[in-house]
């Protein structure tokens, strides 16, 4: 309970934990996607590794997460959830829209 009150009272710690929750949800959605091609699974695995690295970095005491990083992770999360975890669909749609 004491740690929860510390999170609520410390603005930076609250931002870090909000960012961690967003990144964890992105990583879980990427992990639960069944990829049809091995190339797509490599991209998903690389993004999961980057998510875990970012979570590790945010749990450090010197780490700072601002509103801009939270907003960009919300946008990334919206893209991942809209593509149902298959991030290659996002890139393929963008490539087809350019043509």
mmCIF file of N, CA and C in Angstrom:
data_model
loop_
_atom_site.group_PDB
_atom_site.id
_atom_site.type_symbol
_atom_site.label_atom_id
_atom_site.label_comp_id
_atom_site.label_asym_id
_atom_site.label_seq_id
_atom_site.Cartn_x
_atom_site.Cartn_y
_atom_site.Cartn_z
ATOM 1 N N UNK A 1 0.820 -1.193 0.000
ATOM 2 C CA UNK A 1 0.000 0.000 0.000
ATOM 3 C C UNK A 1 0.865 1.259 0.000
ATOM 4 N N UNK A 2 1.966 1.185 0.708
ATOM 5 C CA UNK A 2 2.849 2.344 0.784
ATOM 6 C C UNK A 2 3.453 2.657 -0.580
ATOM 7 N N UNK A 3 3.837 1.610 -1.320
ATOM 8 C CA UNK A 3 4.414 1.834 -2.644
ATOM 9 C C UNK A 3 3.377 2.422 -3.593
ATOM 10 N N UNK A 4 2.121 1.983 -3.466
ATOM 11 C CA UNK A 4 1.054 2.535 -4.300
ATOM 12 C C UNK A 4 0.875 4.023 -4.027
ATOM 13 N N UNK A 5 0.928 4.427 -2.776
ATOM 14 C CA UNK A 5 0.814 5.849 -2.433
ATOM 15 C C UNK A 5 2.014 6.633 -2.950
ATOM 16 N N UNK A 6 3.200 6.003 -2.947
ATOM 17 C CA UNK A 6 4.385 6.663 -3.489
ATOM 18 C C UNK A 6 4.239 6.887 -4.985
ATOM 19 N N UNK A 7 3.624 5.919 -5.677
ATOM 20 C CA UNK A 7 3.406 6.067 -7.120
ATOM 21 C C UNK A 7 2.444 7.218 -7.397
ATOM 22 N N UNK A 8 1.375 7.288 -6.631
ATOM 23 C CA UNK A 8 0.374 8.336 -6.854
ATOM 24 C C UNK A 8 0.942 9.718 -6.534
ATOM 25 N N UNK A 9 1.775 9.819 -5.512
ATOM 26 C CA UNK A 9 2.315 11.123 -5.113
ATOM 27 C C UNK A 9 3.471 11.582 -5.991
ATOM 28 N N UNK A 10 4.221 10.668 -6.547
ATOM 29 C CA UNK A 10 5.362 11.021 -7.388
ATOM 30 C C UNK A 10 4.923 10.991 -8.854
ATOM 31 N N UNK A 11 4.889 12.158 -9.474
ATOM 32 C CA UNK A 11 4.388 12.288 -10.841
ATOM 33 C C UNK A 11 5.234 11.495 -11.844
ATOM 34 N N UNK A 12 6.555 11.563 -11.711
ATOM 35 C CA UNK A 12 7.434 10.863 -12.650
ATOM 36 C C UNK A 12 7.281 9.354 -12.524
ATOM 37 N N UNK A 13 7.167 8.861 -11.303
ATOM 38 C CA UNK A 13 6.979 7.433 -11.095
ATOM 39 C C UNK A 13 5.644 6.970 -11.669
ATOM 40 N N UNK A 14 4.622 7.801 -11.558
ATOM 41 C CA UNK A 14 3.317 7.489 -12.135
ATOM 42 C C UNK A 14 3.399 7.419 -13.654
ATOM 43 N N UNK A 15 4.088 8.381 -14.272
ATOM 44 C CA UNK A 15 4.277 8.359 -15.732
ATOM 45 C C UNK A 15 5.029 7.102 -16.161
ATOM 46 N N UNK A 16 6.060 6.730 -15.416
ATOM 47 C CA UNK A 16 6.826 5.527 -15.752
ATOM 48 C C UNK A 16 5.942 4.288 -15.705
ATOM 49 N N UNK A 17 5.116 4.159 -14.673
ATOM 50 C CA UNK A 17 4.277 2.971 -14.550
ATOM 51 C C UNK A 17 3.161 2.948 -15.584
ATOM 52 N N UNK A 18 2.623 4.101 -15.938
ATOM 53 C CA UNK A 18 1.627 4.149 -17.017
ATOM 54 C C UNK A 18 2.261 3.668 -18.312
ATOM 55 N N UNK A 19 3.470 4.129 -18.578
ATOM 56 C CA UNK A 19 4.187 3.719 -19.782
ATOM 57 C C UNK A 19 4.495 2.218 -19.760
ATOM 58 N N UNK A 20 4.864 1.691 -18.594
ATOM 59 C CA UNK A 20 5.143 0.261 -18.467
ATOM 60 C C UNK A 20 3.889 -0.561 -18.772
ATOM 61 N N UNK A 21 2.744 -0.133 -18.265
ATOM 62 C CA UNK A 21 1.491 -0.866 -18.512
ATOM 63 C C UNK A 21 1.152 -0.860 -20.001
ATOM 64 N N UNK A 22 1.342 0.272 -20.663
ATOM 65 C CA UNK A 22 1.069 0.353 -22.100
ATOM 66 C C UNK A 22 2.007 -0.568 -22.879
ATOM 67 N N UNK A 23 3.290 -0.540 -22.546
ATOM 68 C CA UNK A 23 4.272 -1.351 -23.268
ATOM 69 C C UNK A 23 4.044 -2.842 -23.011
ATOM 70 N N UNK A 24 3.661 -3.203 -21.788
ATOM 71 C CA UNK A 24 3.373 -4.607 -21.488
ATOM 72 C C UNK A 24 2.175 -5.084 -22.314
ATOM 73 N N UNK A 25 1.159 -4.246 -22.438
ATOM 74 C CA UNK A 25 -0.004 -4.652 -23.236
ATOM 75 C C UNK A 25 0.373 -4.819 -24.713
ATOM 76 N N UNK A 26 1.258 -3.957 -25.223
ATOM 77 C CA UNK A 26 1.732 -4.104 -26.611
ATOM 78 C C UNK A 26 2.503 -5.416 -26.767
ATOM 79 N N UNK A 27 3.404 -5.698 -25.828
ATOM 80 C CA UNK A 27 4.221 -6.911 -25.910
ATOM 81 C C UNK A 27 3.357 -8.167 -25.824
ATOM 82 N N UNK A 28 2.351 -8.160 -24.961
ATOM 83 C CA UNK A 28 1.469 -9.326 -24.849
ATOM 84 C C UNK A 28 0.683 -9.525 -26.136
ATOM 85 N N UNK A 29 0.185 -8.441 -26.726
ATOM 86 C CA UNK A 29 -0.576 -8.565 -27.980
ATOM 87 C C UNK A 29 0.311 -9.077 -29.109
ATOM 88 N N UNK A 30 1.548 -8.610 -29.170
ATOM 89 C CA UNK A 30 2.486 -9.108 -30.181
ATOM 90 C C UNK A 30 2.791 -10.583 -29.959
ATOM 91 N N UNK A 31 2.911 -10.985 -28.706
ATOM 92 C CA UNK A 31 3.238 -12.377 -28.386
ATOM 93 C C UNK A 31 2.091 -13.309 -28.754
ATOM 94 N N UNK A 32 0.854 -12.869 -28.602
ATOM 95 C CA UNK A 32 -0.299 -13.734 -28.843
ATOM 96 C C UNK A 32 -0.690 -13.840 -30.314
ATOM 97 N N UNK A 33 -0.041 -13.093 -31.190
ATOM 98 C CA UNK A 33 -0.364 -13.147 -32.608
ATOM 99 C C UNK A 33 0.260 -14.391 -33.230
ATOM 100 N N UNK A 34 -0.521 -15.077 -34.071
ATOM 101 C CA UNK A 34 -0.003 -16.231 -34.810
ATOM 102 C C UNK A 34 0.399 -15.747 -36.200
ATOM 103 N N UNK A 35 1.690 -15.750 -36.462
ATOM 104 C CA UNK A 35 2.206 -15.252 -37.723
ATOM 105 C C UNK A 35 2.181 -16.350 -38.777
ATOM 106 N N UNK A 36 1.864 -15.978 -40.015
ATOM 107 C CA UNK A 36 1.809 -16.945 -41.108
ATOM 108 C C UNK A 36 3.180 -17.153 -41.751
ATOM 109 N N UNK A 37 4.030 -16.154 -41.673
ATOM 110 C CA UNK A 37 5.350 -16.247 -42.291
ATOM 111 C C UNK A 37 6.420 -16.101 -41.218
ATOM 112 N N UNK A 38 7.551 -16.736 -41.451
ATOM 113 C CA UNK A 38 8.628 -16.646 -40.468
ATOM 114 C C UNK A 38 9.220 -15.246 -40.423
ATOM 115 N N UNK A 39 9.196 -14.525 -41.548
ATOM 116 C CA UNK A 39 9.704 -13.153 -41.571
ATOM 117 C C UNK A 39 8.899 -12.275 -40.613
ATOM 118 N N UNK A 40 7.594 -12.454 -40.614
ATOM 119 C CA UNK A 40 6.741 -11.660 -39.736
ATOM 120 C C UNK A 40 7.006 -11.987 -38.271
ATOM 121 N N UNK A 41 7.282 -13.250 -37.978
ATOM 122 C CA UNK A 41 7.532 -13.620 -36.589
ATOM 123 C C UNK A 41 8.845 -13.017 -36.096
ATOM 124 N N UNK A 42 9.829 -12.873 -36.985
ATOM 125 C CA UNK A 42 11.088 -12.236 -36.584
ATOM 126 C C UNK A 42 10.875 -10.768 -36.241
ATOM 127 N N UNK A 43 10.053 -10.086 -37.004
ATOM 128 C CA UNK A 43 9.772 -8.675 -36.726
ATOM 129 C C UNK A 43 9.023 -8.541 -35.404
ATOM 130 N N UNK A 44 8.040 -9.411 -35.194
ATOM 131 C CA UNK A 44 7.300 -9.391 -33.934
ATOM 132 C C UNK A 44 8.184 -9.694 -32.741
ATOM 133 N N UNK A 45 9.090 -10.664 -32.906
ATOM 134 C CA UNK A 45 10.011 -11.011 -31.829
ATOM 135 C C UNK A 45 10.955 -9.860 -31.521
ATOM 136 N N UNK A 46 11.430 -9.182 -32.543
ATOM 137 C CA UNK A 46 12.314 -8.027 -32.326
ATOM 138 C C UNK A 46 11.576 -6.929 -31.568
ATOM 139 N N UNK A 47 10.321 -6.688 -31.911
ATOM 140 C CA UNK A 47 9.553 -5.666 -31.197
ATOM 141 C C UNK A 47 9.282 -6.067 -29.750
ATOM 142 N N UNK A 48 9.049 -7.355 -29.503
ATOM 143 C CA UNK A 48 8.856 -7.811 -28.126
ATOM 144 C C UNK A 48 10.132 -7.597 -27.319
ATOM 145 N N UNK A 49 11.282 -7.905 -27.911
ATOM 146 C CA UNK A 49 12.560 -7.699 -27.218
ATOM 147 C C UNK A 49 12.761 -6.216 -26.918
ATOM 148 N N UNK A 50 12.429 -5.348 -27.861
ATOM 149 C CA UNK A 50 12.544 -3.913 -27.616
ATOM 150 C C UNK A 50 11.586 -3.448 -26.519
ATOM 151 N N UNK A 51 10.401 -4.029 -26.477
ATOM 152 C CA UNK A 51 9.443 -3.685 -25.416
ATOM 153 C C UNK A 51 9.991 -4.086 -24.041
ATOM 154 N N UNK A 52 10.546 -5.291 -23.948
ATOM 155 C CA UNK A 52 11.102 -5.754 -22.673
ATOM 156 C C UNK A 52 12.277 -4.878 -22.255
ATOM 157 N N UNK A 53 13.110 -4.489 -23.212
ATOM 158 C CA UNK A 53 14.241 -3.618 -22.910
ATOM 159 C C UNK A 53 13.744 -2.270 -22.399
ATOM 160 N N UNK A 54 12.717 -1.720 -23.019
ATOM 161 C CA UNK A 54 12.169 -0.434 -22.584
ATOM 162 C C UNK A 54 11.539 -0.538 -21.190
ATOM 163 N N UNK A 55 10.872 -1.649 -20.912
ATOM 164 C CA UNK A 55 10.299 -1.856 -19.580
ATOM 165 C C UNK A 55 11.409 -1.909 -18.539
ATOM 166 N N UNK A 56 12.468 -2.648 -18.827
ATOM 167 C CA UNK A 56 13.609 -2.724 -17.917
ATOM 168 C C UNK A 56 14.195 -1.339 -17.678
ATOM 169 N N UNK A 57 14.302 -0.551 -18.729
ATOM 170 C CA UNK A 57 14.847 0.791 -18.608
ATOM 171 C C UNK A 57 13.928 1.692 -17.783
ATOM 172 N N UNK A 58 12.623 1.561 -17.956
ATOM 173 C CA UNK A 58 11.687 2.418 -17.218
ATOM 174 C C UNK A 58 11.602 2.075 -15.739
ATOM 175 N N UNK A 59 11.919 0.847 -15.375
ATOM 176 C CA UNK A 59 11.877 0.468 -13.963
ATOM 177 C C UNK A 59 13.126 0.904 -13.210
ATOM 178 N N UNK A 60 14.089 1.456 -13.920
ATOM 179 C CA UNK A 60 15.280 2.024 -13.311
ATOM 180 C C UNK A 60 14.907 3.326 -12.605
ATOM 181 N N UNK A 61 15.592 3.665 -11.539
ATOM 182 C CA UNK A 61 15.245 4.859 -10.769
ATOM 183 C C UNK A 61 15.530 6.159 -11.513
ATOM 184 N N UNK A 62 16.513 6.163 -12.404
ATOM 185 C CA UNK A 62 16.855 7.387 -13.124
ATOM 186 C C UNK A 62 16.042 7.575 -14.390
ATOM 187 N N UNK A 63 15.200 6.631 -14.740
ATOM 188 C CA UNK A 63 14.447 6.702 -15.990
ATOM 189 C C UNK A 63 13.354 7.759 -15.902
ATOM 190 N N UNK A 64 13.119 8.405 -17.024
ATOM 191 C CA UNK A 64 12.049 9.400 -17.079
ATOM 192 C C UNK A 64 11.198 9.142 -18.314
ATOM 193 N N UNK A 65 9.895 9.144 -18.100
ATOM 194 C CA UNK A 65 8.948 9.007 -19.199
ATOM 195 C C UNK A 65 8.046 10.235 -19.169
ATOM 196 N N UNK A 66 7.980 10.924 -20.280
ATOM 197 C CA UNK A 66 7.142 12.110 -20.354
ATOM 198 C C UNK A 66 5.835 11.815 -21.064
ATOM 199 N N UNK A 67 5.044 12.838 -21.183
ATOM 200 C CA UNK A 67 3.757 12.686 -21.861
ATOM 201 C C UNK A 67 3.938 12.335 -23.328
ATOM 202 N N UNK A 68 5.012 12.810 -23.942
ATOM 203 C CA UNK A 68 5.232 12.502 -25.352
ATOM 204 C C UNK A 68 5.515 11.021 -25.567
ATOM 205 N N UNK A 69 6.289 10.408 -24.676
ATOM 206 C CA UNK A 69 6.551 8.975 -24.828
ATOM 207 C C UNK A 69 5.300 8.154 -24.534
ATOM 208 N N UNK A 70 4.483 8.606 -23.602
ATOM 209 C CA UNK A 70 3.224 7.912 -23.325
ATOM 210 C C UNK A 70 2.304 8.026 -24.537
ATOM 211 N N UNK A 71 2.231 9.213 -25.126
ATOM 212 C CA UNK A 71 1.370 9.409 -26.300
ATOM 213 C C UNK A 71 1.847 8.575 -27.486
ATOM 214 N N UNK A 72 3.149 8.514 -27.712
ATOM 215 C CA UNK A 72 3.654 7.724 -28.834
ATOM 216 C C UNK A 72 3.435 6.228 -28.595
ATOM 217 N N UNK A 73 3.542 5.782 -27.357
ATOM 218 C CA UNK A 73 3.279 4.370 -27.072
ATOM 219 C C UNK A 73 1.795 4.039 -27.178
ATOM 220 N N UNK A 74 0.928 4.979 -26.843
ATOM 221 C CA UNK A 74 -0.509 4.770 -27.042
ATOM 222 C C UNK A 74 -0.805 4.652 -28.535
ATOM 223 N N UNK A 75 -0.178 5.494 -29.347
ATOM 224 C CA UNK A 75 -0.361 5.423 -30.797
ATOM 225 C C UNK A 75 0.148 4.093 -31.347
ATOM 226 N N UNK A 76 1.334 3.665 -30.903
ATOM 227 C CA UNK A 76 1.882 2.378 -31.328
ATOM 228 C C UNK A 76 0.982 1.239 -30.881
ATOM 229 N N UNK A 77 0.476 1.332 -29.659
ATOM 230 C CA UNK A 77 -0.433 0.309 -29.157
ATOM 231 C C UNK A 77 -1.720 0.246 -29.961
ATOM 232 N N UNK A 78 -2.237 1.407 -30.366
ATOM 233 C CA UNK A 78 -3.445 1.434 -31.189
ATOM 234 C C UNK A 78 -3.191 0.763 -32.535
ATOM 235 N N UNK A 79 -2.016 1.006 -33.119
ATOM 236 C CA UNK A 79 -1.668 0.347 -34.384
ATOM 237 C C UNK A 79 -1.556 -1.164 -34.225
ATOM 238 N N UNK A 80 -0.913 -1.594 -33.156
ATOM 239 C CA UNK A 80 -0.732 -3.028 -32.918
ATOM 240 C C UNK A 80 -2.069 -3.709 -32.671
ATOM 241 N N UNK A 81 -2.917 -3.089 -31.871
ATOM 242 C CA UNK A 81 -4.219 -3.694 -31.587
ATOM 243 C C UNK A 81 -5.138 -3.647 -32.799
ATOM 244 N N UNK A 82 -5.033 -2.606 -33.622
ATOM 245 C CA UNK A 82 -5.853 -2.542 -34.840
ATOM 246 C C UNK A 82 -5.438 -3.627 -35.831
ATOM 247 N N UNK A 83 -4.150 -3.955 -35.858
ATOM 248 C CA UNK A 83 -3.651 -5.004 -36.754
ATOM 249 C C UNK A 83 -3.739 -6.384 -36.107
ATOM 250 N N UNK A 84 -4.339 -6.457 -34.935
ATOM 251 C CA UNK A 84 -4.489 -7.715 -34.174
ATOM 252 C C UNK A 84 -3.147 -8.359 -33.882
ATOM 253 N N UNK A 85 -2.144 -7.535 -33.634
ATOM 254 C CA UNK A 85 -0.827 -8.025 -33.269
ATOM 255 C C UNK A 85 0.102 -8.277 -34.432
ATOM 256 N N UNK A 86 -0.411 -8.317 -35.651
ATOM 257 C CA UNK A 86 0.434 -8.571 -36.816
ATOM 258 C C UNK A 86 0.938 -7.227 -37.348
ATOM 259 N N UNK A 87 2.135 -6.860 -36.940
ATOM 260 C CA UNK A 87 2.665 -5.550 -37.291
ATOM 261 C C UNK A 87 2.983 -5.430 -38.775
ATOM 262 N N UNK A 88 3.197 -6.545 -39.441
ATOM 263 C CA UNK A 88 3.484 -6.480 -40.872
ATOM 264 C C UNK A 88 2.275 -5.986 -41.657
ATOM 265 N N UNK A 89 1.074 -6.189 -41.147
ATOM 266 C CA UNK A 89 -0.121 -5.657 -41.810
ATOM 267 C C UNK A 89 -0.098 -4.136 -41.839
ATOM 268 N N UNK A 90 0.417 -3.523 -40.804
ATOM 269 C CA UNK A 90 0.505 -2.060 -40.754
ATOM 270 C C UNK A 90 1.417 -1.565 -41.862
ATOM 271 N N UNK A 91 2.581 -2.216 -42.024
ATOM 272 C CA UNK A 91 3.529 -1.790 -43.049
ATOM 273 C C UNK A 91 3.017 -2.094 -44.450
ATOM 274 N N UNK A 92 2.334 -3.213 -44.626
ATOM 275 C CA UNK A 92 1.800 -3.557 -45.936
ATOM 276 C C UNK A 92 0.699 -2.599 -46.350
ATOM 277 N N UNK A 93 -0.153 -2.187 -45.394
ATOM 278 C CA UNK A 93 -1.197 -1.216 -45.711
ATOM 279 C C UNK A 93 -0.588 0.117 -46.124
ATOM 280 N N UNK A 94 0.439 0.549 -45.417
ATOM 281 C CA UNK A 94 1.076 1.809 -45.759
ATOM 282 C C UNK A 94 1.734 1.724 -47.123
ATOM 283 N N UNK A 95 2.345 0.595 -47.451
ATOM 284 C CA UNK A 95 2.992 0.420 -48.752
ATOM 285 C C UNK A 95 1.946 0.426 -49.876
ATOM 286 N N UNK A 96 0.806 -0.233 -49.654
ATOM 287 C CA UNK A 96 -0.249 -0.273 -50.671
ATOM 288 C C UNK A 96 -0.922 1.082 -50.841
ATOM 289 N N UNK A 97 -0.982 1.885 -49.792
ATOM 290 C CA UNK A 97 -1.597 3.211 -49.891
ATOM 291 C C UNK A 97 -0.722 4.172 -50.671
ATOM 292 N N UNK A 98 0.587 3.958 -50.674
ATOM 293 C CA UNK A 98 1.496 4.853 -51.390
ATOM 294 C C UNK A 98 1.361 4.677 -52.886
ATOM 295 N N UNK A 99 1.150 3.459 -53.334
ATOM 296 C CA UNK A 99 1.074 3.160 -54.776
ATOM 297 C C UNK A 99 -0.116 3.752 -55.383
#
